Amino acid sequence: MTEATKSWIEAANAADCEFPIQNLPYGVFSVDGQAPRCGVAIGDRIVDLAACEAAGLIDAGGTFSQPQLNDFIALGRAKWDEIRAALTALLATGGNSATPTVAMADAKLHLPIRVTEYTDFYASRNHAFNVGVLFRGPENALPAQWTHIPIGYNGRASSVVVSGTDVIRPMGQLKTDDGPIWSPCKRLDLELELGAIVGAPSELGDRVSVDRAESMIFGYVLLNDWSARDIQAWEYQPLGPFQSKAFATTISPWIVTQAALEPFRSEGAERLNPLLPYLHETRPGFYDLNLSWSLNGETLSRTNYNVMYYSSAQQLAHHTSSGCPMRVGDMLGSGTISGPAPDQTGALLEMTEGGKKPVKTGDGDRTFLQDGDTVTLNGYAQGDGYRVGFGPCTGTILPAKE
Ligand code: CA
């Protein structure tokens, strides 16, 4: 792999730029109403990968002219490495200044992948404990199996949307003392998560080791698992969340590759007991990633991905433990990422203790989200003089369709 620290695209060299040459995240963009195609973010520009292919600068079998990255990702890890090395050479100082790019300000960003299936996990001990206290009391807060098994549920791929898409407040059944009512959700929340994008398939009946699972991950996005807490509280037992999570999941437009995050590999949370052998990992599977979320531009919480108990590779390995096959474009949500303190929580449910302690903001007190509120997730890994970021993952709440 070519090592490069600076680009001829000057904006990429600023210390606080989230898209330096060390990052090169993949997305899908369009300009002037033309067909969406694949691109890579660098500085304040997007490399037009379809045009690069047409010009013979790179070769990905024509996959970059597709309106999502699935076909490129399916080409496999050797091709991922080859294209990353080629782009690094083109974009480095002294590279090819005729590489086709467009101004990011002129581009519309689209969903980067066709999400094949979506599974969401529950891997922050702080979050699992805090939410458990609110739903079941402190004695039963952390379920007995939690320190042994990555807990998850099968979510909906059909409602995964790209950053910038408005989110309509869901209608649903809410519990009252007089029985359920049909109502707009009154306890609408965010969940700050990381999403792992699966880049290689496994066969039906095939169990995948944690090491192999890691080699199957193409990259990561920021993920907001919007949650209707009142609908959830009424519906979730015994089979887990359903309509409370099905109405929208927002992801960042840029997929930061595993290769770009490699320098930031980190230990996760301390193990409370030994894991069964099929969940053993030979090296730490977490990253030192600074994460935060803001409400209407005001940052309310900061945490780090390395507080998590199960890595995406462990979650993926567990997902195949029954023989369940994985496919290119599957997305695994990490679970809400929360540190121990209220200003480190990844959801309002925890921050406000179930709505009992409103959080003060410049826009007034909040327990849960109001119509018109905009929530933005941010995340980056801090290198020596550069940062590898995701770009914002944002959504604004629209009133319910009553
Ligand atoms: Ca979640």
mmCIF file of C-alpha atoms and ligand atoms in Angstrom:
data_model
loop_
_atom_site.group_PDB
_atom_site.id
_atom_site.type_symbol
_atom_site.label_atom_id
_atom_site.label_comp_id
_atom_site.label_asym_id
_atom_site.label_seq_id
_atom_site.Cartn_x
_atom_site.Cartn_y
_atom_site.Cartn_z
ATOM 1 C CA MET A 1 0.000 0.000 0.000
ATOM 2 C CA THR A 2 1.312 3.407 -0.965
ATOM 3 C CA GLU A 3 1.892 5.568 2.099
ATOM 4 C CA ALA A 4 0.845 9.174 1.592
ATOM 5 C CA THR A 5 0.064 11.912 4.062
ATOM 6 C CA LYS A 6 -0.784 14.882 1.815
ATOM 7 C CA SER A 7 -2.884 15.439 -1.288
ATOM 8 C CA TRP A 8 -2.732 17.924 -4.168
ATOM 9 C CA ILE A 9 -6.340 18.710 -3.145
ATOM 10 C CA GLU A 10 -5.390 21.328 -0.535
ATOM 11 C CA ALA A 11 -8.591 21.167 1.522
ATOM 12 C CA ALA A 12 -7.768 17.528 2.341
ATOM 13 C CA ASN A 13 -4.618 18.606 4.196
ATOM 14 C CA ALA A 14 -6.324 20.705 6.901
ATOM 15 C CA ALA A 15 -5.900 19.151 10.356
ATOM 16 C CA ASP A 16 -9.660 19.161 11.022
ATOM 17 C CA CYS A 17 -10.733 17.909 7.586
ATOM 18 C CA GLU A 18 -12.633 14.612 7.987
ATOM 19 C CA PHE A 19 -11.689 13.427 4.491
ATOM 20 C CA PRO A 20 -7.869 13.463 4.236
ATOM 21 C CA ILE A 21 -5.994 11.146 1.901
ATOM 22 C CA GLN A 22 -5.712 8.629 4.760
ATOM 23 C CA ASN A 23 -9.525 8.208 4.740
ATOM 24 C CA LEU A 24 -10.927 7.833 1.195
ATOM 25 C CA PRO A 25 -14.483 6.793 2.209
ATOM 26 C CA TYR A 26 -16.918 5.502 -0.410
ATOM 27 C CA GLY A 27 -20.328 6.935 -1.250
ATOM 28 C CA VAL A 28 -22.823 7.472 -4.067
ATOM 29 C CA PHE A 29 -23.454 10.937 -5.499
ATOM 30 C CA SER A 30 -25.096 12.783 -8.368
ATOM 31 C CA VAL A 31 -24.624 16.237 -9.876
ATOM 32 C CA ASP A 32 -27.005 18.300 -12.020
ATOM 33 C CA GLY A 33 -29.689 15.603 -11.990
ATOM 34 C CA GLN A 34 -27.395 13.063 -13.713
ATOM 35 C CA ALA A 35 -27.510 9.390 -12.765
ATOM 36 C CA PRO A 36 -26.050 8.556 -9.337
ATOM 37 C CA ARG A 37 -22.629 6.891 -9.419
ATOM 38 C CA CYS A 38 -19.930 5.878 -6.949
ATOM 39 C CA GLY A 39 -17.425 8.325 -5.500
ATOM 40 C CA VAL A 40 -14.755 8.790 -2.858
ATOM 41 C CA ALA A 41 -14.628 11.853 -0.611
ATOM 42 C CA ILE A 42 -11.386 13.826 -0.357
ATOM 43 C CA GLY A 43 -11.200 17.297 1.140
ATOM 44 C CA ASP A 44 -14.035 19.393 -0.261
ATOM 45 C CA ARG A 45 -14.322 17.251 -3.408
ATOM 46 C CA ILE A 46 -15.632 13.877 -4.568
ATOM 47 C CA VAL A 47 -13.600 11.670 -6.872
ATOM 48 C CA ASP A 48 -15.893 10.545 -9.713
ATOM 49 C CA LEU A 49 -14.989 6.859 -9.749
ATOM 50 C CA ALA A 50 -17.134 6.100 -12.791
ATOM 51 C CA ALA A 51 -15.271 8.799 -14.752
ATOM 52 C CA CYS A 52 -11.952 7.460 -13.424
ATOM 53 C CA GLU A 53 -12.868 4.024 -14.790
ATOM 54 C CA ALA A 54 -13.942 5.486 -18.125
ATOM 55 C CA ALA A 55 -10.577 7.295 -18.325
ATOM 56 C CA GLY A 56 -8.698 4.058 -17.617
ATOM 57 C CA LEU A 57 -7.232 5.325 -14.324
ATOM 58 C CA ILE A 58 -8.700 2.457 -12.272
ATOM 59 C CA ASP A 59 -10.428 -0.833 -13.079
ATOM 60 C CA ALA A 60 -13.376 -2.125 -11.063
ATOM 61 C CA GLY A 61 -15.186 -3.894 -13.907
ATOM 62 C CA GLY A 62 -17.583 -1.008 -14.510
ATOM 63 C CA THR A 63 -19.130 -1.337 -11.043
ATOM 64 C CA PHE A 64 -18.558 2.326 -10.184
ATOM 65 C CA SER A 65 -21.208 3.476 -12.659
ATOM 66 C CA GLN A 66 -23.827 1.655 -10.564
ATOM 67 C CA PRO A 67 -26.095 3.706 -8.242
ATOM 68 C CA GLN A 68 -24.863 1.762 -5.191
ATOM 69 C CA LEU A 69 -21.606 0.190 -4.061
ATOM 70 C CA ASN A 70 -22.792 -3.427 -3.695
ATOM 71 C CA ASP A 71 -21.324 -4.668 -6.992
ATOM 72 C CA PHE A 72 -17.932 -3.090 -6.266
ATOM 73 C CA ILE A 73 -17.879 -4.418 -2.704
ATOM 74 C CA ALA A 74 -18.721 -7.921 -4.020
ATOM 75 C CA LEU A 75 -15.436 -7.924 -6.005
ATOM 76 C CA GLY A 76 -13.647 -8.724 -2.742
ATOM 77 C CA ARG A 77 -10.847 -7.618 -0.495
ATOM 78 C CA ALA A 78 -8.008 -7.870 -3.057
ATOM 79 C CA LYS A 79 -9.893 -5.429 -5.305
ATOM 80 C CA TRP A 80 -10.665 -3.115 -2.338
ATOM 81 C CA ASP A 81 -6.927 -2.972 -1.574
ATOM 82 C CA GLU A 82 -5.979 -2.456 -5.232
ATOM 83 C CA ILE A 83 -8.405 0.469 -5.690
ATOM 84 C CA ARG A 84 -7.360 2.087 -2.399
ATOM 85 C CA ALA A 85 -3.696 1.945 -3.459
ATOM 86 C CA ALA A 86 -4.500 3.302 -6.922
ATOM 87 C CA LEU A 87 -6.580 6.197 -5.537
ATOM 88 C CA THR A 88 -3.873 7.021 -2.997
ATOM 89 C CA ALA A 89 -1.317 7.278 -5.811
ATOM 90 C CA LEU A 90 -3.632 9.428 -7.970
ATOM 91 C CA LEU A 91 -4.534 11.825 -5.149
ATOM 92 C CA ALA A 92 -1.201 12.173 -3.323
ATOM 93 C CA THR A 93 0.933 15.263 -3.731
ATOM 94 C CA GLY A 94 2.591 14.861 -7.124
ATOM 95 C CA GLY A 95 -0.157 12.438 -8.245
ATOM 96 C CA ASN A 96 -2.502 12.934 -11.190
ATOM 97 C CA SER A 97 -4.136 16.370 -10.973
ATOM 98 C CA ALA A 98 -6.348 15.444 -13.939
ATOM 99 C CA THR A 99 -8.200 12.863 -11.786
ATOM 100 C CA PRO A 100 -11.928 13.570 -12.346
ATOM 101 C CA THR A 101 -13.531 15.187 -9.292
ATOM 102 C CA VAL A 102 -16.603 17.281 -8.518
ATOM 103 C CA ALA A 103 -17.133 19.854 -5.770
ATOM 104 C CA MET A 104 -18.883 18.231 -2.818
ATOM 105 C CA ALA A 105 -21.004 21.382 -2.489
ATOM 106 C CA ASP A 106 -22.486 20.684 -5.946
ATOM 107 C CA ALA A 107 -23.297 17.026 -5.258
ATOM 108 C CA LYS A 108 -26.365 15.288 -3.909
ATOM 109 C CA LEU A 109 -25.444 12.301 -1.726
ATOM 110 C CA HIS A 110 -27.458 9.079 -1.932
ATOM 111 C CA LEU A 111 -27.748 5.886 0.089
ATOM 112 C CA PRO A 112 -24.299 4.316 -0.504
ATOM 113 C CA ILE A 113 -25.488 0.707 -0.594
ATOM 114 C CA ARG A 114 -28.607 -1.258 -1.293
ATOM 115 C CA VAL A 115 -29.031 -2.577 2.262
ATOM 116 C CA THR A 116 -29.609 -6.304 1.860
ATOM 117 C CA GLU A 117 -30.691 -7.035 5.425
ATOM 118 C CA TYR A 118 -30.313 -5.101 8.666
ATOM 119 C CA THR A 119 -29.691 -6.533 12.119
ATOM 120 C CA ASP A 120 -29.303 -4.389 15.212
ATOM 121 C CA PHE A 121 -27.372 -5.402 18.327
ATOM 122 C CA TYR A 122 -27.146 -4.194 21.929
ATOM 123 C CA ALA A 123 -23.442 -4.175 22.800
ATOM 124 C CA SER A 124 -22.899 -1.261 25.218
ATOM 125 C CA ARG A 125 -23.048 -2.466 28.792
ATOM 126 C CA ASN A 126 -23.828 1.052 30.033
ATOM 127 C CA HIS A 127 -26.749 1.343 27.619
ATOM 128 C CA ALA A 128 -28.067 -2.167 28.322
ATOM 129 C CA PHE A 129 -27.905 -1.558 32.070
ATOM 130 C CA ASN A 130 -29.418 1.938 31.973
ATOM 131 C CA VAL A 131 -32.291 0.904 29.713
ATOM 132 C CA GLY A 132 -32.806 -2.308 31.726
ATOM 133 C CA VAL A 133 -33.227 -0.261 34.918
ATOM 134 C CA LEU A 134 -35.884 1.884 33.252
ATOM 135 C CA PHE A 135 -37.818 -1.026 31.716
ATOM 136 C CA ARG A 136 -37.386 -3.718 34.423
ATOM 137 C CA GLY A 137 -35.731 -2.208 37.553
ATOM 138 C CA PRO A 138 -32.113 -2.497 38.765
ATOM 139 C CA GLU A 139 -32.258 -6.188 39.842
ATOM 140 C CA ASN A 140 -33.170 -7.427 36.365
ATOM 141 C CA ALA A 141 -31.449 -4.600 34.462
ATOM 142 C CA LEU A 142 -28.657 -6.527 32.725
ATOM 143 C CA PRO A 143 -30.132 -9.782 31.397
ATOM 144 C CA ALA A 144 -28.284 -12.907 32.601
ATOM 145 C CA GLN A 145 -27.226 -13.853 29.069
ATOM 146 C CA TRP A 146 -25.930 -10.386 28.151
ATOM 147 C CA THR A 147 -22.250 -10.944 29.111
ATOM 148 C CA HIS A 148 -22.241 -14.265 27.196
ATOM 149 C CA ILE A 149 -24.129 -13.636 23.984
ATOM 150 C CA PRO A 150 -24.434 -10.697 21.557
ATOM 151 C CA ILE A 151 -28.146 -9.845 21.743
ATOM 152 C CA GLY A 152 -29.819 -8.523 18.607
ATOM 153 C CA TYR A 153 -33.004 -8.397 16.585
ATOM 154 C CA ASN A 154 -33.701 -8.504 12.868
ATOM 155 C CA GLY A 155 -34.514 -4.962 11.760
ATOM 156 C CA ARG A 156 -35.869 -3.583 8.506
ATOM 157 C CA ALA A 157 -33.633 -2.806 5.540
ATOM 158 C CA SER A 158 -36.545 -1.133 3.722
ATOM 159 C CA SER A 159 -36.566 1.921 5.997
ATOM 160 C CA VAL A 160 -32.815 2.624 6.026
ATOM 161 C CA VAL A 161 -32.356 6.165 4.673
ATOM 162 C CA VAL A 162 -29.374 8.393 3.947
ATOM 163 C CA SER A 163 -28.393 11.354 6.103
ATOM 164 C CA GLY A 164 -30.520 14.423 5.339
ATOM 165 C CA THR A 165 -33.745 12.464 4.860
ATOM 166 C CA ASP A 166 -36.612 13.779 7.026
ATOM 167 C CA VAL A 167 -38.055 11.372 9.596
ATOM 168 C CA ILE A 168 -41.841 11.238 10.040
ATOM 169 C CA ARG A 169 -42.944 10.756 13.632
ATOM 170 C CA PRO A 170 -44.595 7.324 13.730
ATOM 171 C CA MET A 171 -48.155 6.562 14.799
ATOM 172 C CA GLY A 172 -48.676 3.541 17.000
ATOM 173 C CA GLN A 173 -50.300 1.836 19.963
ATOM 174 C CA LEU A 174 -49.484 3.492 23.292
ATOM 175 C CA LYS A 175 -50.336 1.992 26.651
ATOM 176 C CA THR A 176 -52.620 3.932 29.028
ATOM 177 C CA ASP A 177 -54.397 2.970 32.258
ATOM 178 C CA ASP A 178 -57.578 2.592 30.193
ATOM 179 C CA GLY A 179 -56.024 0.348 27.585
ATOM 180 C CA PRO A 180 -54.079 1.093 24.396
ATOM 181 C CA ILE A 181 -54.696 4.224 22.335
ATOM 182 C CA TRP A 182 -53.820 5.049 18.713
ATOM 183 C CA SER A 183 -51.570 8.110 18.819
ATOM 184 C CA PRO A 184 -48.512 9.862 17.472
ATOM 185 C CA CYS A 185 -45.420 8.639 19.328
ATOM 186 C CA LYS A 186 -44.812 10.930 22.324
ATOM 187 C CA ARG A 187 -41.413 9.568 23.317
ATOM 188 C CA LEU A 188 -39.373 9.743 20.106
ATOM 189 C CA ASP A 189 -35.647 9.128 20.607
ATOM 190 C CA LEU A 190 -32.363 8.713 18.779
ATOM 191 C CA GLU A 191 -29.764 5.962 19.148
ATOM 192 C CA LEU A 192 -26.122 6.737 18.345
ATOM 193 C CA GLU A 193 -24.605 3.647 16.721
ATOM 194 C CA LEU A 194 -21.992 2.426 14.287
ATOM 195 C CA GLY A 195 -23.120 0.264 11.356
ATOM 196 C CA ALA A 196 -20.827 -2.410 9.924
ATOM 197 C CA ILE A 197 -21.236 -3.115 6.203
ATOM 198 C CA VAL A 198 -20.760 -6.784 5.307
ATOM 199 C CA GLY A 199 -18.602 -7.114 2.197
ATOM 200 C CA ALA A 200 -18.429 -10.883 1.650
ATOM 201 C CA PRO A 201 -21.027 -13.666 1.765
ATOM 202 C CA SER A 202 -21.189 -16.841 3.823
ATOM 203 C CA GLU A 203 -23.041 -20.024 2.907
ATOM 204 C CA LEU A 204 -26.182 -21.474 4.502
ATOM 205 C CA GLY A 205 -24.984 -23.789 7.269
ATOM 206 C CA ASP A 206 -21.523 -22.165 7.367
ATOM 207 C CA ARG A 207 -20.232 -20.972 10.761
ATOM 208 C CA VAL A 208 -17.817 -18.040 10.531
ATOM 209 C CA SER A 209 -14.967 -17.461 13.012
ATOM 210 C CA VAL A 210 -14.435 -14.000 14.507
ATOM 211 C CA ASP A 211 -11.208 -13.610 12.481
ATOM 212 C CA ARG A 212 -12.957 -14.538 9.245
ATOM 213 C CA ALA A 213 -15.897 -12.312 10.180
ATOM 214 C CA GLU A 214 -13.542 -9.368 10.477
ATOM 215 C CA SER A 215 -12.125 -10.045 7.025
ATOM 216 C CA MET A 216 -15.719 -9.949 5.692
ATOM 217 C CA ILE A 217 -16.379 -6.373 6.897
ATOM 218 C CA PHE A 218 -15.957 -3.725 4.186
ATOM 219 C CA GLY A 219 -16.375 -0.651 6.365
ATOM 220 C CA TYR A 220 -18.513 1.355 8.751
ATOM 221 C CA VAL A 221 -21.147 4.099 8.755
ATOM 222 C CA LEU A 222 -22.663 6.224 11.493
ATOM 223 C CA LEU A 223 -26.158 4.932 12.223
ATOM 224 C CA ASN A 224 -29.125 6.522 14.008
ATOM 225 C CA ASP A 225 -31.620 3.857 15.094
ATOM 226 C CA TRP A 226 -34.611 6.177 15.644
ATOM 227 C CA SER A 227 -36.748 4.676 18.415
ATOM 228 C CA ALA A 228 -40.353 5.204 19.562
ATOM 229 C CA ARG A 229 -39.991 4.475 23.279
ATOM 230 C CA ASP A 230 -43.696 4.427 24.151
ATOM 231 C CA ILE A 231 -44.540 2.084 21.270
ATOM 232 C CA GLN A 232 -41.517 -0.034 22.281
ATOM 233 C CA ALA A 233 -42.543 -0.312 25.951
ATOM 234 C CA TRP A 234 -45.965 -1.726 24.987
ATOM 235 C CA GLU A 235 -44.876 -4.090 22.198
ATOM 236 C CA TYR A 236 -41.418 -5.402 23.071
ATOM 237 C CA GLN A 237 -42.104 -8.467 25.213
ATOM 238 C CA PRO A 238 -41.498 -11.299 24.448
ATOM 239 C CA LEU A 239 -40.131 -10.987 20.876
ATOM 240 C CA GLY A 240 -38.355 -7.626 21.017
ATOM 241 C CA PRO A 241 -38.832 -4.291 19.251
ATOM 242 C CA PHE A 242 -41.001 -4.202 16.141
ATOM 243 C CA GLN A 243 -42.800 -1.051 14.924
ATOM 244 C CA SER A 244 -40.933 1.054 17.491
ATOM 245 C CA LYS A 245 -37.791 0.646 15.355
ATOM 246 C CA ALA A 246 -39.218 -0.054 11.892
ATOM 247 C CA PHE A 247 -40.082 3.471 10.690
ATOM 248 C CA ALA A 248 -36.581 4.849 9.957
ATOM 249 C CA THR A 249 -32.861 4.189 10.390
ATOM 250 C CA THR A 250 -30.525 6.924 9.147
ATOM 251 C CA ILE A 251 -26.940 6.220 8.006
ATOM 252 C CA SER A 252 -24.090 8.538 7.039
ATOM 253 C CA PRO A 253 -23.521 8.889 3.274
ATOM 254 C CA TRP A 254 -19.865 7.824 3.506
ATOM 255 C CA ILE A 255 -18.627 4.311 4.283
ATOM 256 C CA VAL A 256 -15.285 4.590 6.083
ATOM 257 C CA THR A 257 -13.302 1.496 5.164
ATOM 258 C CA GLN A 258 -11.802 -0.931 7.603
ATOM 259 C CA ALA A 259 -8.428 -0.139 5.971
ATOM 260 C CA ALA A 260 -8.738 3.551 6.927
ATOM 261 C CA LEU A 261 -9.626 2.672 10.531
ATOM 262 C CA GLU A 262 -6.824 0.121 10.981
ATOM 263 C CA PRO A 263 -4.397 2.595 12.677
ATOM 264 C CA PHE A 264 -7.051 3.242 15.353
ATOM 265 C CA ARG A 265 -7.640 -0.358 16.461
ATOM 266 C CA SER A 266 -8.462 -0.463 20.181
ATOM 267 C CA GLU A 267 -9.399 -2.704 23.080
ATOM 268 C CA GLY A 268 -13.078 -2.648 24.066
ATOM 269 C CA ALA A 269 -14.749 -2.865 27.490
ATOM 270 C CA GLU A 270 -13.333 -5.185 30.138
ATOM 271 C CA ARG A 271 -14.741 -8.744 29.988
ATOM 272 C CA LEU A 272 -16.927 -9.714 32.945
ATOM 273 C CA ASN A 273 -16.546 -13.441 32.227
ATOM 274 C CA PRO A 274 -14.839 -15.618 29.615
ATOM 275 C CA LEU A 275 -16.639 -15.896 26.288
ATOM 276 C CA LEU A 276 -17.390 -19.232 24.657
ATOM 277 C CA PRO A 277 -14.619 -20.188 22.200
ATOM 278 C CA TYR A 278 -16.597 -19.371 19.038
ATOM 279 C CA LEU A 279 -16.614 -15.691 20.135
ATOM 280 C CA HIS A 280 -12.869 -15.496 20.835
ATOM 281 C CA GLU A 281 -10.929 -12.892 18.874
ATOM 282 C CA THR A 282 -7.182 -13.023 18.268
ATOM 283 C CA ARG A 283 -6.790 -9.223 18.319
ATOM 284 C CA PRO A 284 -8.870 -6.287 19.566
ATOM 285 C CA GLY A 285 -11.846 -5.680 17.298
ATOM 286 C CA PHE A 286 -12.741 -2.127 18.349
ATOM 287 C CA TYR A 287 -11.600 1.332 17.221
ATOM 288 C CA ASP A 288 -10.720 4.510 19.095
ATOM 289 C CA LEU A 289 -13.511 6.551 17.511
ATOM 290 C CA ASN A 290 -14.700 9.850 19.000
ATOM 291 C CA LEU A 291 -18.483 9.966 18.685
ATOM 292 C CA SER A 292 -20.988 12.670 19.541
ATOM 293 C CA TRP A 293 -24.524 13.754 18.807
ATOM 294 C CA SER A 294 -26.133 17.150 18.685
ATOM 295 C CA LEU A 295 -29.675 18.517 18.917
ATOM 296 C CA ASN A 296 -30.359 21.529 16.689
ATOM 297 C CA GLY A 297 -26.610 22.171 16.457
ATOM 298 C CA GLU A 298 -25.848 21.865 20.188
ATOM 299 C CA THR A 299 -23.654 18.913 21.175
ATOM 300 C CA LEU A 300 -25.303 17.081 24.085
ATOM 301 C CA SER A 301 -23.147 13.949 24.386
ATOM 302 C CA ARG A 302 -19.656 12.660 23.596
ATOM 303 C CA THR A 303 -18.515 9.054 23.822
ATOM 304 C CA ASN A 304 -16.192 6.545 22.142
ATOM 305 C CA TYR A 305 -16.809 3.332 20.190
ATOM 306 C CA ASN A 306 -14.253 1.545 22.380
ATOM 307 C CA VAL A 307 -16.687 1.427 25.342
ATOM 308 C CA MET A 308 -18.447 -1.449 23.539
ATOM 309 C CA TYR A 309 -18.453 -5.045 24.805
ATOM 310 C CA TYR A 310 -18.900 -6.940 21.512
ATOM 311 C CA SER A 311 -17.179 -5.959 18.262
ATOM 312 C CA SER A 312 -18.890 -6.029 14.871
ATOM 313 C CA ALA A 313 -16.778 -9.092 14.001
ATOM 314 C CA GLN A 314 -18.056 -10.921 17.094
ATOM 315 C CA GLN A 315 -21.604 -9.906 16.221
ATOM 316 C CA LEU A 316 -21.154 -11.145 12.663
ATOM 317 C CA ALA A 317 -19.640 -14.441 13.866
ATOM 318 C CA HIS A 318 -22.542 -14.880 16.272
ATOM 319 C CA HIS A 319 -25.007 -14.074 13.476
ATOM 320 C CA THR A 320 -23.692 -17.097 11.540
ATOM 321 C CA SER A 321 -23.461 -19.384 14.600
ATOM 322 C CA SER A 322 -26.742 -21.108 13.697
ATOM 323 C CA GLY A 323 -25.727 -21.420 10.048
ATOM 324 C CA CYS A 324 -27.535 -18.227 9.013
ATOM 325 C CA PRO A 325 -25.923 -17.003 5.768
ATOM 326 C CA MET A 326 -24.659 -13.437 5.349
ATOM 327 C CA ARG A 327 -24.786 -11.464 2.111
ATOM 328 C CA VAL A 328 -22.934 -8.520 0.623
ATOM 329 C CA GLY A 329 -24.716 -5.342 1.719
ATOM 330 C CA ASP A 330 -25.953 -6.708 5.039
ATOM 331 C CA MET A 331 -25.677 -4.087 7.772
ATOM 332 C CA LEU A 332 -25.077 -4.773 11.468
ATOM 333 C CA GLY A 333 -25.907 -2.005 13.947
ATOM 334 C CA SER A 334 -23.534 -1.968 16.924
ATOM 335 C CA GLY A 335 -26.193 -1.082 19.483
ATOM 336 C CA THR A 336 -26.442 2.301 21.177
ATOM 337 C CA ILE A 337 -22.989 3.554 22.169
ATOM 338 C CA SER A 338 -23.058 4.986 25.684
ATOM 339 C CA GLY A 339 -20.410 5.796 28.245
ATOM 340 C CA PRO A 340 -21.275 5.715 31.963
ATOM 341 C CA ALA A 341 -22.088 9.445 32.484
ATOM 342 C CA PRO A 342 -25.310 11.206 31.347
ATOM 343 C CA ASP A 343 -23.369 13.419 28.910
ATOM 344 C CA GLN A 344 -21.856 10.274 27.366
ATOM 345 C CA THR A 345 -25.151 8.588 26.505
ATOM 346 C CA GLY A 346 -26.262 7.730 22.987
ATOM 347 C CA ALA A 347 -29.999 8.146 23.610
ATOM 348 C CA LEU A 348 -32.338 10.609 25.325
ATOM 349 C CA LEU A 349 -33.986 7.695 27.172
ATOM 350 C CA GLU A 350 -30.819 7.290 29.232
ATOM 351 C CA MET A 351 -29.836 10.962 29.366
ATOM 352 C CA THR A 352 -33.215 11.957 30.847
ATOM 353 C CA GLU A 353 -33.752 8.747 32.869
ATOM 354 C CA GLY A 354 -36.822 7.801 30.943
ATOM 355 C CA GLY A 355 -38.087 11.381 30.664
ATOM 356 C CA LYS A 356 -37.832 12.179 34.390
ATOM 357 C CA LYS A 357 -34.870 14.577 34.139
ATOM 358 C CA PRO A 358 -35.229 16.969 31.194
ATOM 359 C CA VAL A 359 -31.984 18.067 29.563
ATOM 360 C CA LYS A 360 -31.514 21.812 29.192
ATOM 361 C CA THR A 361 -30.730 23.001 25.681
ATOM 362 C CA GLY A 362 -30.527 26.395 23.994
ATOM 363 C CA ASP A 363 -33.864 25.448 22.413
ATOM 364 C CA GLY A 364 -35.597 24.734 25.744
ATOM 365 C CA ASP A 365 -35.856 21.629 27.910
ATOM 366 C CA ARG A 366 -36.109 18.247 26.240
ATOM 367 C CA THR A 367 -37.131 14.842 27.419
ATOM 368 C CA PHE A 368 -37.761 13.395 23.954
ATOM 369 C CA LEU A 369 -37.641 14.788 20.406
ATOM 370 C CA GLN A 370 -40.086 17.453 19.211
ATOM 371 C CA ASP A 371 -41.329 18.022 15.671
ATOM 372 C CA GLY A 372 -38.778 20.191 13.848
ATOM 373 C CA ASP A 373 -35.838 18.946 15.908
ATOM 374 C CA THR A 374 -32.697 18.030 13.978
ATOM 375 C CA VAL A 375 -30.397 15.326 15.379
ATOM 376 C CA THR A 376 -26.877 14.987 13.974
ATOM 377 C CA LEU A 377 -24.355 12.237 14.733
ATOM 378 C CA ASN A 378 -20.653 12.896 14.246
ATOM 379 C CA GLY A 379 -17.631 10.625 14.472
ATOM 380 C CA TYR A 380 -13.929 10.640 13.740
ATOM 381 C CA ALA A 381 -10.672 8.928 14.643
ATOM 382 C CA GLN A 382 -7.872 11.329 15.583
ATOM 383 C CA GLY A 383 -4.526 10.640 13.910
ATOM 384 C CA ASP A 384 -1.252 12.520 14.198
ATOM 385 C CA GLY A 385 -2.127 15.789 12.454
ATOM 386 C CA TYR A 386 -5.151 14.388 10.627
ATOM 387 C CA ARG A 387 -8.554 12.887 11.358
ATOM 388 C CA VAL A 388 -10.556 10.134 9.682
ATOM 389 C CA GLY A 389 -14.237 11.132 9.828
ATOM 390 C CA PHE A 390 -17.637 10.021 8.599
ATOM 391 C CA GLY A 391 -19.247 13.364 7.827
ATOM 392 C CA PRO A 392 -22.537 14.204 9.568
ATOM 393 C CA CYS A 393 -25.428 11.755 9.895
ATOM 394 C CA THR A 394 -28.481 13.949 10.288
ATOM 395 C CA GLY A 395 -32.268 13.871 10.264
ATOM 396 C CA THR A 396 -35.127 16.280 11.074
ATOM 397 C CA ILE A 397 -38.390 15.190 12.706
ATOM 398 C CA LEU A 398 -41.617 15.888 10.795
ATOM 399 C CA PRO A 399 -45.103 15.709 12.384
ATOM 400 C CA ALA A 400 -46.963 12.393 12.412
ATOM 401 C CA LYS A 401 -49.458 11.564 9.661
ATOM 402 C CA GLU A 402 -52.510 11.240 11.893
HETATM 403 CA CA CA B 1 -30.507 0.163 18.510
#
